[in-house]
Amino acid sequence: MAGKPGRHPKKAGGRATPKGTQPSGQVSAQVRAIFANAAEVVRDDPADAEVFGSSFQQVFRVEGVHSRALASPEEVLREALRVGGLVGLFVARSIRVFGPVGARARADLVYEKLTAKTSPPRWVSEMGNVKVGEVAVLRDQYGDGYGVYLEYEDLTGSLRTVGVYIDANMGGIVKDIIDGPPLAVVRELGAAEPQIEVVTIDAAEARARVEVAFDLLDQAYDLELSDDIVDLRALADQRFALLPSGGTVPDETHELSEDELDELIEAFVSSPHFLGLPDEAREIAETICEFADDCAGDPLRWSPVVVEIFLTQWMPEEVIADADFFHKVPAVLPSWIRFAGERRGLDAGLIDETVRSIDQWLDEYAELVREPAAQGAAELLVSAMASGVDLDDVDAMQSFIQSYNADLDDVDVDLDRAEEGLLENWRAFEAQLVDVMQSSLAGLRGSEPPADLIAVSASTIRADLHSGDAPLFEGAGVGDLTQAELDEIDDLELLAGLAHAWFEDSSLEHTDVLRLIIALANEGPGADATPAALARLLDPPAEDLDAVRAGLTGFVTVWRAIGVLDSASRLTALGQWMLPRAFASRWGGDFDA
């Protein structure tokens, strides 16, 4: 991949020295930093100043459902009007060119007002008006991904490129952005690597590829973005938007039908690569094809990166098998890689490199899959869930295991060990949920309970339950309590039990509920907890949306009734304190421990 000469160094902040350009003390630290840095960069090279003008747009982006932008365009534009001069012109023009679409008209007005007092230099008025040139794709023969490079002539008349790297192993999202040298240099660097090729691409197709990859990135959650994506996103968006529209992204998937997969496996079995392999080789080949299907990939596309994903992520997490099967996978994988590489026409040196990469992951792979008892327990867990067994009901689980045992006449399974492993796995899983909650909400641990809020809420709930006005709680077992028992329950215990009561009847996964609690508690009182907002956070498949909303409506109804949410379904101070502790207790842990 080409290097990044000419990158504008990040500014450390500080105050603007020229009189009249210092930002107001009434604005946020983020806005002050923008203007302090702008006062410095306007004295630098215009092309580097333009890069900074695009990079500060990151403060306007909202990365998640419950996150907030660090600043608003309106706040920055008001400050640009107050500051005025070259700095104000530069900031307003930067938002007009690189900022959010909805803020550009306002930025235009601010810019025009400022020009009445200060005449802008040509490089400011021409910001963004670069001359685009050739577009090329830099890709490797492995197929792990590719970079789309757009060459343009910058404000100083120099040629440079902006490159967007799209990662095929991560579903086609943007993985990196490169502020690079001219295409001639990119080609020269690519020619030095035997697995790299640089080819010219249609400009409209290039724009479409980049826009689709950015859309996919925006739909992804919990990704650690590189600094270059954060800093250069607005620049890349603006440059590629200068290309013609109307292009399409070619369908480059290689998903095979069942008949085609059968033919591929038969070809492997009939090839010289199959000779001398263990008896399970055909089954392992079928598993490899399942991996490609799960990961939306091609069973013939292998690289050192794909090997790592297969051995250390997919196999341990997705495959249920005995220790002998796992042990034989690394013996079959090199043969499949050679078979696949030859069918693709891949260079022999690249095939060898991929096969050699297996060795560096073998120790980790063996560690991840070496617990046969856990595998047996995992198989039982999957079967129990598929049968609709309540995993929290010990009697139901024991009954299921006995029935499961009766159906295994030809299978040598130690059910006592499997049952023990199953229960241990489940307890360990719930303990991990509590650990994640504790680490994600570390700042909330050890805080004192809002005693007055708890007492008022508990008193209201008791009155409703005594009067029989709370039929919703009967389904969660609260209605089975006698009045004496109800009065004996501690306030905290009562509210905590009600906070997670709907969990018993909902179809939501444990991890879904964990995500909701962490997001709400992190945002704090006032966080939007309407069913629609919570559904956006979970982003379920379209076919599951109605069921998820129904489950969330049950939670919201209970939480509003006990004061965890207010009448507008916004998180309360009681809710921020109560929810993490209630669910940690439900999962066998102590949030404050």
Coordinates of C-alpha atoms in Angstrom, one line a residue:
M1 CA 0.0 0.0 0.0
A2 CA 1.3 3.4 -0.9
G3 CA 2.7 5.6 1.8
K4 CA 1.4 8.9 3.1
P5 CA 3.9 11.7 2.2
G6 CA 2.6 15.2 2.6
R7 CA 0.2 14.4 5.5
H8 CA -0.6 17.4 7.5
P9 CA 0.7 17.0 11.1
K10 CA -2.0 17.1 13.7
K11 CA -2.1 20.3 15.7
A12 CA -1.8 20.1 19.4
G13 CA -4.2 23.0 20.1
G14 CA -3.4 26.1 22.0
R15 CA -4.6 29.7 21.7
A16 CA -4.6 31.9 18.6
T17 CA -2.0 34.6 18.8
P18 CA -3.3 37.3 16.4
K19 CA -5.5 39.8 18.1
G20 CA -9.1 39.4 17.3
T21 CA -8.9 35.8 16.4
Q22 CA -9.2 34.2 19.8
P23 CA -12.5 32.3 20.2
S24 CA -15.0 33.2 22.9
G25 CA -14.7 31.6 26.3
Q26 CA -18.4 30.6 26.1
V27 CA -17.8 27.9 23.5
S28 CA -16.8 24.3 24.2
A29 CA -13.2 23.1 24.3
Q30 CA -13.6 21.3 21.0
V31 CA -14.6 24.6 19.3
R32 CA -11.8 26.5 20.9
A33 CA -9.4 23.9 19.6
I34 CA -10.7 24.2 16.1
F35 CA -10.2 28.0 16.0
A36 CA -6.8 27.8 17.8
N37 CA -5.5 25.3 15.2
A38 CA -7.1 27.2 12.3
A39 CA -5.2 30.3 13.3
E40 CA -2.0 28.3 12.9
V41 CA -2.8 26.4 9.7
V42 CA -4.0 29.4 7.7
R43 CA -0.3 30.5 7.8
D44 CA 0.8 27.1 6.4
D45 CA 0.8 25.5 3.0
P46 CA -2.8 25.9 1.5
A47 CA -3.0 22.2 0.6
D48 CA -2.2 21.2 4.2
A49 CA -4.6 23.8 5.5
E50 CA -7.3 22.3 3.4
V51 CA -6.6 18.8 4.9
F52 CA -7.1 20.3 8.4
G53 CA -10.3 22.0 7.1
S54 CA -11.7 18.6 6.2
S55 CA -10.4 16.8 9.4
F56 CA -12.2 19.0 11.9
Q57 CA -15.5 17.9 10.4
Q58 CA -15.2 14.8 12.5
V59 CA -16.6 16.7 15.5
F60 CA -20.0 16.9 13.8
R61 CA -20.3 13.1 13.3
V62 CA -22.5 10.9 15.4
E63 CA -21.1 7.4 15.6
G64 CA -23.8 5.5 17.4
V65 CA -27.5 5.5 18.3
H66 CA -26.9 7.0 21.8
S67 CA -23.7 9.0 21.1
R68 CA -23.7 12.8 20.6
A69 CA -21.6 14.9 18.3
L70 CA -18.8 16.8 20.0
A71 CA -19.9 20.1 18.5
S72 CA -22.6 21.4 16.2
P73 CA -22.0 23.2 12.9
E74 CA -24.2 26.1 14.1
E75 CA -22.1 26.6 17.2
V76 CA -18.9 26.7 15.1
L77 CA -20.4 29.0 12.5
R78 CA -21.6 31.5 15.2
E79 CA -18.0 31.6 16.5
A80 CA -16.7 32.1 12.9
L81 CA -18.9 35.2 12.6
R82 CA -17.7 36.5 15.9
V83 CA -14.0 35.8 15.2
G84 CA -14.1 37.0 11.6
G85 CA -11.0 37.7 9.6
L86 CA -9.1 35.0 7.7
V87 CA -9.7 32.4 10.4
G88 CA -13.5 32.9 10.4
L89 CA -13.5 32.8 6.5
F90 CA -11.4 29.6 6.5
V91 CA -13.6 27.8 9.1
A92 CA -16.9 28.8 7.3
R93 CA -15.5 27.8 3.9
S94 CA -14.3 24.5 5.3
I95 CA -17.8 23.6 6.5
R96 CA -19.3 24.8 3.2
V97 CA -17.0 22.4 1.3
F98 CA -16.5 19.4 3.7
G99 CA -19.2 19.8 6.4
P100 CA -22.6 18.1 6.9
V101 CA -24.9 18.6 3.9
G102 CA -27.5 20.3 6.1
A103 CA -25.0 22.9 7.3
R104 CA -23.6 24.0 4.0
A105 CA -26.2 26.6 3.1
R106 CA -25.8 28.3 6.5
A107 CA -22.0 28.1 6.0
D108 CA -22.4 29.9 2.7
L109 CA -24.3 32.7 4.3
V110 CA -21.7 33.1 7.0
Y111 CA -18.9 33.1 4.5
E112 CA -20.6 35.8 2.4
K113 CA -21.1 38.0 5.5
L114 CA -17.5 37.7 6.4
T115 CA -16.3 38.5 2.9
A116 CA -18.0 41.9 3.2
K117 CA -15.4 42.8 5.9
T118 CA -12.4 40.7 4.8
S119 CA -11.4 39.8 1.3
P120 CA -10.5 36.1 1.2
P121 CA -7.3 34.9 -0.4
R122 CA -7.7 32.9 -3.6
W123 CA -6.8 29.6 -1.9
V124 CA -9.7 30.0 0.6
S125 CA -12.3 30.9 -2.0
E126 CA -11.1 28.0 -4.2
M127 CA -11.0 25.4 -1.4
G128 CA -12.5 22.2 -2.7
N129 CA -12.3 23.2 -6.4
V130 CA -9.6 20.7 -7.2
K131 CA -9.1 19.2 -10.7
V132 CA -9.7 15.5 -10.6
G133 CA -7.8 13.2 -12.8
E134 CA -7.3 9.4 -13.3
V135 CA -8.8 6.8 -10.9
A136 CA -7.1 3.5 -10.3
V137 CA -7.6 0.4 -8.2
L138 CA -4.6 -1.1 -6.3
R139 CA -5.4 -4.7 -5.3
D140 CA -3.7 -7.9 -4.2
Q141 CA -4.1 -11.3 -5.8
Y142 CA -5.2 -12.8 -2.5
G143 CA -8.5 -10.8 -2.8
D144 CA -8.3 -9.5 0.8
G145 CA -9.3 -6.0 -0.3
Y146 CA -8.4 -3.2 -2.6
G147 CA -7.6 0.5 -2.6
V148 CA -9.4 3.0 -4.8
Y149 CA -7.1 5.9 -5.6
L150 CA -8.2 9.2 -7.0
E151 CA -5.5 11.5 -8.4
Y152 CA -6.2 15.3 -8.3
E153 CA -4.3 18.6 -8.7
D154 CA -4.3 20.4 -5.3
L155 CA -4.5 24.1 -4.7
T156 CA -0.7 24.5 -5.2
G157 CA -0.8 22.8 -8.6
S158 CA 0.8 19.6 -7.2
L159 CA -0.5 16.1 -8.0
R160 CA -1.6 13.9 -5.1
T161 CA -4.1 11.1 -4.4
V162 CA -6.7 10.2 -1.9
G163 CA -7.0 6.4 -1.5
V164 CA -9.8 4.5 0.2
Y165 CA -9.0 0.9 1.2
I166 CA -12.0 -1.5 1.2
D167 CA -11.6 -4.7 3.2
A168 CA -13.2 -7.8 1.6
N169 CA -12.7 -9.8 4.8
M170 CA -14.8 -7.3 6.8
G171 CA -17.8 -7.3 4.4
G172 CA -16.6 -4.6 2.1
I173 CA -16.3 -1.7 4.6
V174 CA -13.7 1.1 4.5
K175 CA -10.7 0.0 6.5
D176 CA -8.3 2.9 5.8
I177 CA -7.9 6.2 4.0
I178 CA -4.6 7.3 2.5
D179 CA -3.5 10.8 1.7
G180 CA -1.0 9.7 -0.9
P181 CA 1.5 10.7 -3.6
P182 CA 0.7 10.9 -7.4
L183 CA -0.6 7.8 -9.2
A184 CA 2.7 7.3 -10.9
V185 CA 4.3 6.8 -7.5
V186 CA 1.5 4.5 -6.4
R187 CA 2.1 2.4 -9.5
E188 CA 5.8 2.3 -8.8
L189 CA 5.3 1.1 -5.3
G190 CA 2.7 -1.5 -6.4
A191 CA 5.0 -2.8 -9.0
A192 CA 7.6 -3.6 -6.3
E193 CA 5.2 -6.1 -4.7
P194 CA 4.6 -9.3 -6.8
Q195 CA 1.0 -9.8 -5.5
I196 CA -0.1 -6.2 -6.1
E197 CA -1.5 -4.8 -9.3
V198 CA -2.7 -1.4 -10.2
V199 CA -5.5 -1.0 -12.9
T200 CA -7.4 1.9 -14.2
I201 CA -11.1 2.0 -13.3
D202 CA -14.2 3.8 -14.5
A203 CA -14.7 7.0 -12.5
A204 CA -18.4 6.5 -11.9
E205 CA -17.8 3.0 -10.7
A206 CA -15.0 4.2 -8.4
R207 CA -17.3 6.7 -6.8
A208 CA -20.0 4.1 -6.4
R209 CA -17.6 1.6 -4.8
V210 CA -16.4 4.2 -2.2
E211 CA -19.9 5.4 -1.4
V212 CA -21.2 1.9 -0.8
A213 CA -18.1 1.0 1.4
F214 CA -18.7 4.1 3.5
D215 CA -22.4 3.3 3.9
L216 CA -21.4 -0.2 5.1
L217 CA -19.0 1.3 7.5
D218 CA -21.7 3.6 8.9
Q219 CA -24.0 0.6 9.5
A220 CA -21.3 -1.3 11.4
Y221 CA -21.1 -1.0 15.2
D222 CA -18.4 -1.2 17.8
L223 CA -15.5 -0.8 15.3
E224 CA -12.2 0.8 16.2
L225 CA -11.7 3.3 13.4
S226 CA -8.1 4.3 12.4
D227 CA -7.1 7.8 12.9
D228 CA -6.8 8.3 9.2
I229 CA -10.5 7.3 8.7
V230 CA -11.5 9.8 11.3
D231 CA -9.3 12.6 10.0
L232 CA -9.7 12.1 6.2
R233 CA -13.3 10.9 5.9
A234 CA -14.6 14.3 4.9
L235 CA -11.8 14.9 2.4
A236 CA -12.4 11.5 0.7
D237 CA -16.2 12.1 0.6
Q238 CA -15.7 15.4 -1.1
R239 CA -13.1 14.3 -3.6
F240 CA -15.0 11.2 -4.8
A241 CA -18.2 13.2 -5.0
L242 CA -16.5 15.3 -7.8
L243 CA -16.6 12.2 -9.9
P244 CA -19.5 11.3 -12.2
S245 CA -22.5 9.7 -10.5
G246 CA -24.6 6.8 -11.7
G247 CA -21.9 4.1 -11.4
T248 CA -22.6 0.6 -10.1
V249 CA -20.6 -1.8 -8.1
P250 CA -20.0 -5.1 -9.9
D251 CA -21.2 -8.2 -8.1
E252 CA -17.9 -9.8 -7.1
T253 CA -19.3 -12.4 -4.7
H254 CA -18.7 -16.0 -5.5
E255 CA -21.5 -17.7 -3.5
L256 CA -22.0 -21.2 -4.8
S257 CA -25.2 -23.2 -5.0
E258 CA -25.5 -26.5 -3.1
D259 CA -24.9 -28.4 -6.4
E260 CA -21.8 -26.3 -7.1
L261 CA -20.5 -26.9 -3.6
D262 CA -21.0 -30.6 -4.0
E263 CA -19.1 -30.5 -7.3
L264 CA -16.3 -28.5 -5.8
I265 CA -15.9 -31.0 -2.9
E266 CA -16.0 -33.9 -5.3
A267 CA -13.2 -32.2 -7.4
F268 CA -11.2 -31.9 -4.2
V269 CA -11.8 -35.6 -3.3
S270 CA -10.7 -36.6 -6.8
S271 CA -7.6 -34.4 -6.8
P272 CA -4.0 -35.5 -5.9
H273 CA -4.3 -33.1 -2.9
F274 CA -6.7 -35.5 -1.2
L275 CA -4.3 -38.5 -1.2
G276 CA -3.1 -39.5 2.3
L277 CA -5.5 -37.3 4.2
P278 CA -7.4 -38.6 7.2
D279 CA -10.9 -40.2 6.9
E280 CA -12.6 -37.0 8.0
A281 CA -11.1 -35.0 5.2
R282 CA -14.3 -34.8 3.2
E283 CA -16.2 -33.6 6.2
I284 CA -13.6 -31.0 6.9
A285 CA -13.8 -29.8 3.3
E286 CA -17.6 -29.4 3.8
T287 CA -16.9 -27.4 7.0
I288 CA -14.5 -25.2 5.1
C289 CA -17.2 -24.5 2.5
E290 CA -19.6 -23.6 5.4
F291 CA -17.0 -21.1 6.6
A292 CA -17.0 -19.4 3.2
D293 CA -20.8 -19.3 3.2
D294 CA -21.0 -17.9 6.7
C295 CA -18.4 -15.2 6.0
A296 CA -19.9 -14.3 2.6
G297 CA -16.7 -15.4 0.9
D298 CA -15.4 -17.7 -1.7
P299 CA -14.2 -21.3 -0.6
L300 CA -11.4 -20.9 -3.1
R301 CA -10.2 -17.5 -1.8
W302 CA -7.5 -18.1 0.8
S303 CA -4.8 -15.8 2.2
P304 CA -2.8 -15.5 5.5
V305 CA -5.5 -13.2 6.8
V306 CA -8.3 -15.7 5.9
V307 CA -6.3 -18.5 7.6
E308 CA -6.2 -16.5 10.8
I309 CA -9.9 -15.8 10.8
F310 CA -10.7 -19.4 10.1
L311 CA -8.5 -21.0 12.8
T312 CA -8.8 -18.4 15.6
Q313 CA -12.3 -17.1 15.2
W314 CA -14.7 -19.1 13.1
M315 CA -13.7 -22.7 14.0
P316 CA -13.6 -22.2 17.8
E317 CA -16.8 -20.1 17.8
E318 CA -19.0 -21.8 15.2
V319 CA -18.1 -25.5 15.0
I320 CA -19.2 -28.2 17.4
A321 CA -17.1 -31.3 17.1
D322 CA -15.0 -33.7 19.1
A323 CA -11.3 -33.2 19.8
D324 CA -10.2 -35.6 17.1
F325 CA -12.0 -33.7 14.4
F326 CA -10.5 -30.4 15.6
H327 CA -7.1 -32.0 15.7
K328 CA -7.3 -33.1 12.0
V329 CA -8.4 -29.8 10.6
P330 CA -4.9 -28.4 10.3
A331 CA -3.8 -31.6 8.5
V332 CA -6.4 -31.1 5.8
L333 CA -6.3 -27.3 5.5
P334 CA -3.0 -27.1 3.6
S335 CA -4.3 -29.5 1.0
W336 CA -7.5 -27.5 0.5
I337 CA -5.5 -24.2 0.2
R338 CA -3.2 -25.7 -2.5
F339 CA -6.3 -27.2 -4.3
A340 CA -8.1 -23.8 -4.1
G341 CA -5.1 -21.8 -5.1
E342 CA -4.4 -23.8 -8.2
R343 CA -8.1 -23.6 -9.3
R344 CA -7.9 -19.9 -9.0
G345 CA -4.6 -19.7 -10.9
L346 CA -2.9 -18.1 -7.9
D347 CA 0.9 -17.7 -8.0
A348 CA 2.7 -20.6 -6.4
G349 CA 4.6 -18.4 -4.1
L350 CA 1.4 -16.9 -2.7
I351 CA 0.0 -20.4 -2.2
D352 CA 3.1 -21.4 -0.3
E353 CA 3.0 -18.2 1.8
T354 CA -0.6 -18.9 2.8
V355 CA 0.1 -22.5 3.7
R356 CA 3.1 -21.4 5.8
S357 CA 0.9 -19.0 7.7
I358 CA -1.0 -21.9 9.3
D359 CA 1.9 -22.7 11.6
Q360 CA 1.8 -19.3 13.4
W361 CA -1.8 -19.9 14.5
L362 CA -1.6 -23.6 15.5
D363 CA -0.9 -23.0 19.2
E364 CA -3.7 -20.5 19.6
Y365 CA -6.1 -22.7 17.7
A366 CA -5.2 -25.7 19.8
E367 CA -5.8 -23.7 23.0
L368 CA -9.2 -22.5 21.8
V369 CA -10.6 -25.9 20.8
R370 CA -8.9 -28.3 23.2
E371 CA -11.8 -28.6 25.6
P372 CA -13.9 -31.6 24.4
A373 CA -16.1 -31.4 27.5
A374 CA -17.0 -27.8 26.7
Q375 CA -17.7 -28.8 23.1
G376 CA -20.1 -31.5 24.3
A377 CA -21.7 -29.0 26.6
A378 CA -22.0 -26.5 23.8
E379 CA -23.8 -29.1 21.7
L380 CA -26.3 -29.8 24.4
L381 CA -26.8 -26.0 24.9
V382 CA -27.6 -25.5 21.2
S383 CA -30.0 -28.5 21.2
A384 CA -31.7 -27.2 24.3
M385 CA -32.2 -23.7 22.9
A386 CA -33.5 -25.1 19.6
S387 CA -36.1 -27.2 21.6
G388 CA -37.3 -24.1 23.5
V389 CA -36.0 -25.3 26.9
D390 CA -35.8 -22.5 29.6
L391 CA -32.0 -22.6 30.2
D392 CA -32.6 -21.0 33.7
D393 CA -34.9 -23.8 34.8
V394 CA -32.6 -26.5 36.3
D395 CA -35.4 -29.1 36.4
A396 CA -36.3 -28.5 32.7
M397 CA -32.6 -28.8 31.8
Q398 CA -32.2 -32.0 33.6
S399 CA -35.3 -33.5 32.0
F400 CA -34.0 -32.4 28.6
I401 CA -30.6 -34.0 29.2
Q402 CA -32.2 -37.3 30.1
S403 CA -34.3 -37.2 26.9
Y404 CA -31.2 -36.2 25.0
N405 CA -29.4 -39.2 26.4
A406 CA -32.1 -41.6 25.4
D407 CA -31.7 -40.5 21.7
L408 CA -27.9 -41.1 21.7
D409 CA -27.9 -44.9 21.4
D410 CA -25.0 -44.9 19.0
V411 CA -23.0 -42.0 20.5
D412 CA -20.5 -42.3 23.2
V413 CA -21.2 -39.3 25.4
D414 CA -20.5 -38.9 29.1
L415 CA -23.7 -37.0 30.0
D416 CA -22.8 -36.4 33.6
R417 CA -19.7 -34.6 32.4
A418 CA -21.6 -32.9 29.6
E419 CA -24.3 -31.7 32.0
E420 CA -21.7 -30.3 34.4
G421 CA -19.9 -28.7 31.5
L422 CA -23.1 -27.2 30.3
L423 CA -24.0 -25.6 33.6
E424 CA -20.5 -24.4 34.1
N425 CA -20.5 -22.9 30.6
W426 CA -23.7 -21.1 31.3
R427 CA -22.6 -19.7 34.6
A428 CA -19.3 -18.6 33.1
F429 CA -21.2 -16.9 30.2
E430 CA -23.4 -15.0 32.7
A431 CA -20.3 -14.1 34.7
Q432 CA -18.7 -12.7 31.5
L433 CA -21.8 -10.5 31.0
V434 CA -21.3 -9.1 34.5
D435 CA -17.6 -8.5 33.9
V436 CA -18.4 -6.6 30.7
M437 CA -21.0 -4.5 32.4
Q438 CA -18.5 -3.7 35.2
S439 CA -15.7 -2.7 32.9
S440 CA -18.0 -0.7 30.6
L441 CA -19.6 1.2 33.5
A442 CA -16.7 1.4 35.8
G443 CA -17.4 5.0 36.7
L444 CA -20.9 4.1 38.1
R445 CA -19.7 1.4 40.5
G446 CA -19.7 2.0 44.2
S447 CA -22.1 5.0 44.0
E448 CA -24.7 5.5 46.7
P449 CA -28.3 4.5 45.9
P450 CA -30.8 7.3 45.4
A451 CA -32.6 6.4 48.6
D452 CA -35.5 8.8 48.3
L453 CA -36.3 7.8 44.8
I454 CA -36.1 4.1 45.7
A455 CA -38.5 4.6 48.7
V456 CA -41.0 6.5 46.7
S457 CA -41.0 4.1 43.8
A458 CA -41.2 1.0 46.0
S459 CA -44.1 2.6 48.0
T460 CA -46.0 3.3 44.8
I461 CA -45.4 -0.3 43.5
R462 CA -46.6 -1.9 46.7
A463 CA -49.8 0.2 46.6
D464 CA -50.5 -0.9 43.0
L465 CA -49.8 -4.5 43.7
H466 CA -52.0 -4.5 46.9
S467 CA -54.8 -3.0 45.0
G468 CA -54.5 -5.5 42.1
D469 CA -53.8 -2.7 39.6
A470 CA -50.6 -4.3 38.3
P471 CA -51.6 -7.4 36.2
L472 CA -48.5 -6.9 34.1
F473 CA -46.4 -8.2 37.0
E474 CA -48.4 -11.4 37.5
G475 CA -46.8 -13.0 34.4
A476 CA -43.4 -12.4 36.1
G477 CA -44.5 -14.2 39.3
V478 CA -44.9 -11.1 41.4
G479 CA -48.6 -11.6 41.6
D480 CA -48.1 -14.9 43.4
L481 CA -46.7 -13.2 46.4
T482 CA -48.9 -12.9 49.5
Q483 CA -49.4 -9.4 50.9
A484 CA -47.3 -10.3 53.9
E485 CA -44.4 -11.5 51.7
L486 CA -44.8 -8.4 49.5
D487 CA -44.4 -6.1 52.6
E488 CA -41.4 -8.1 53.8
I489 CA -39.4 -7.7 50.6
D490 CA -36.7 -5.0 50.8
D491 CA -37.3 -2.0 48.6
L492 CA -34.1 -2.6 46.6
E493 CA -34.9 -6.3 46.2
L494 CA -38.4 -5.5 45.0
L495 CA -37.4 -2.9 42.4
A496 CA -34.5 -5.0 41.2
G497 CA -36.7 -8.0 40.7
L498 CA -39.2 -6.0 38.8
A499 CA -36.5 -4.3 36.7
H500 CA -35.5 -7.6 35.2
A501 CA -38.9 -9.3 35.5
W502 CA -39.8 -9.0 31.8
F503 CA -36.6 -10.7 30.9
E504 CA -38.2 -14.0 31.7
D505 CA -40.9 -13.5 29.1
S506 CA -39.0 -11.6 26.4
S507 CA -37.3 -13.1 23.4
L508 CA -34.3 -10.9 23.7
E509 CA -30.8 -12.4 24.0
H510 CA -28.7 -11.8 27.1
T511 CA -26.2 -9.8 25.0
D512 CA -28.9 -7.6 23.5
V513 CA -30.1 -6.6 27.0
L514 CA -26.5 -6.0 28.1
R515 CA -26.0 -3.6 25.2
L516 CA -29.1 -1.7 26.1
I517 CA -28.1 -1.3 29.7
I518 CA -24.6 -0.2 28.9
A519 CA -25.8 2.3 26.3
L520 CA -28.5 3.8 28.6
A521 CA -26.3 3.9 31.7
N522 CA -23.4 5.5 29.8
E523 CA -25.7 8.3 28.4
G524 CA -27.3 8.8 31.8
P525 CA -30.6 10.4 32.9
G526 CA -32.5 11.7 29.9
A527 CA -31.4 8.9 27.6
D528 CA -34.1 7.9 25.0
A529 CA -35.4 4.5 25.9
T530 CA -38.5 4.4 23.7
P531 CA -38.9 1.0 22.0
A532 CA -38.0 2.6 18.7
A533 CA -34.8 4.0 20.0
L534 CA -33.8 0.8 21.7
A535 CA -34.6 -1.2 18.5
R536 CA -32.3 1.2 16.5
L537 CA -29.5 0.4 18.9
L538 CA -29.9 -3.4 18.5
D539 CA -30.4 -3.1 14.7
P540 CA -32.1 -6.5 14.2
P541 CA -32.7 -8.1 10.8
A542 CA -35.9 -6.8 9.1
E543 CA -37.7 -10.1 9.6
D544 CA -37.1 -9.9 13.4
L545 CA -37.9 -6.2 13.9
D546 CA -41.5 -6.7 15.0
A547 CA -40.6 -9.4 17.6
V548 CA -37.8 -7.2 19.0
R549 CA -40.0 -4.2 19.3
A550 CA -42.7 -6.2 21.1
G551 CA -40.1 -7.5 23.6
L552 CA -38.7 -4.0 24.1
T553 CA -42.2 -2.6 24.7
G554 CA -42.6 -5.0 27.6
F555 CA -39.3 -3.8 29.1
V556 CA -40.3 -0.1 28.6
T557 CA -43.7 -0.6 30.1
V558 CA -42.3 -2.3 33.3
W559 CA -39.5 0.2 33.6
R560 CA -41.9 3.2 33.4
A561 CA -44.1 1.6 36.0
I562 CA -41.3 1.4 38.5
G563 CA -39.7 4.7 37.9
V564 CA -36.6 3.5 36.0
L565 CA -38.0 5.5 33.1
D566 CA -40.1 8.7 33.2
S567 CA -43.5 9.2 31.5
A568 CA -41.7 10.1 28.2
S569 CA -39.6 6.9 28.4
R570 CA -36.4 8.7 29.3
L571 CA -33.9 7.2 31.7
T572 CA -34.1 8.5 35.3
A573 CA -31.4 8.8 37.9
L574 CA -33.0 5.8 39.6
G575 CA -32.8 3.9 36.3
Q576 CA -29.1 4.7 35.8
W577 CA -28.3 3.4 39.2
M578 CA -30.7 0.4 39.3
L579 CA -30.5 -1.3 35.9
P580 CA -26.8 -2.4 36.0
R581 CA -27.2 -3.7 39.6
A582 CA -30.5 -5.5 38.9
F583 CA -29.2 -7.4 35.9
A584 CA -25.8 -8.1 37.4
S585 CA -27.8 -9.8 40.3
R586 CA -30.0 -11.6 37.8
W587 CA -26.9 -13.1 36.2
G588 CA -25.4 -14.2 39.5
G589 CA -23.0 -11.2 40.1
D590 CA -22.6 -8.1 42.1
F591 CA -22.1 -4.9 40.0
D592 CA -20.3 -3.1 42.8
A593 CA -18.1 -6.0 43.9

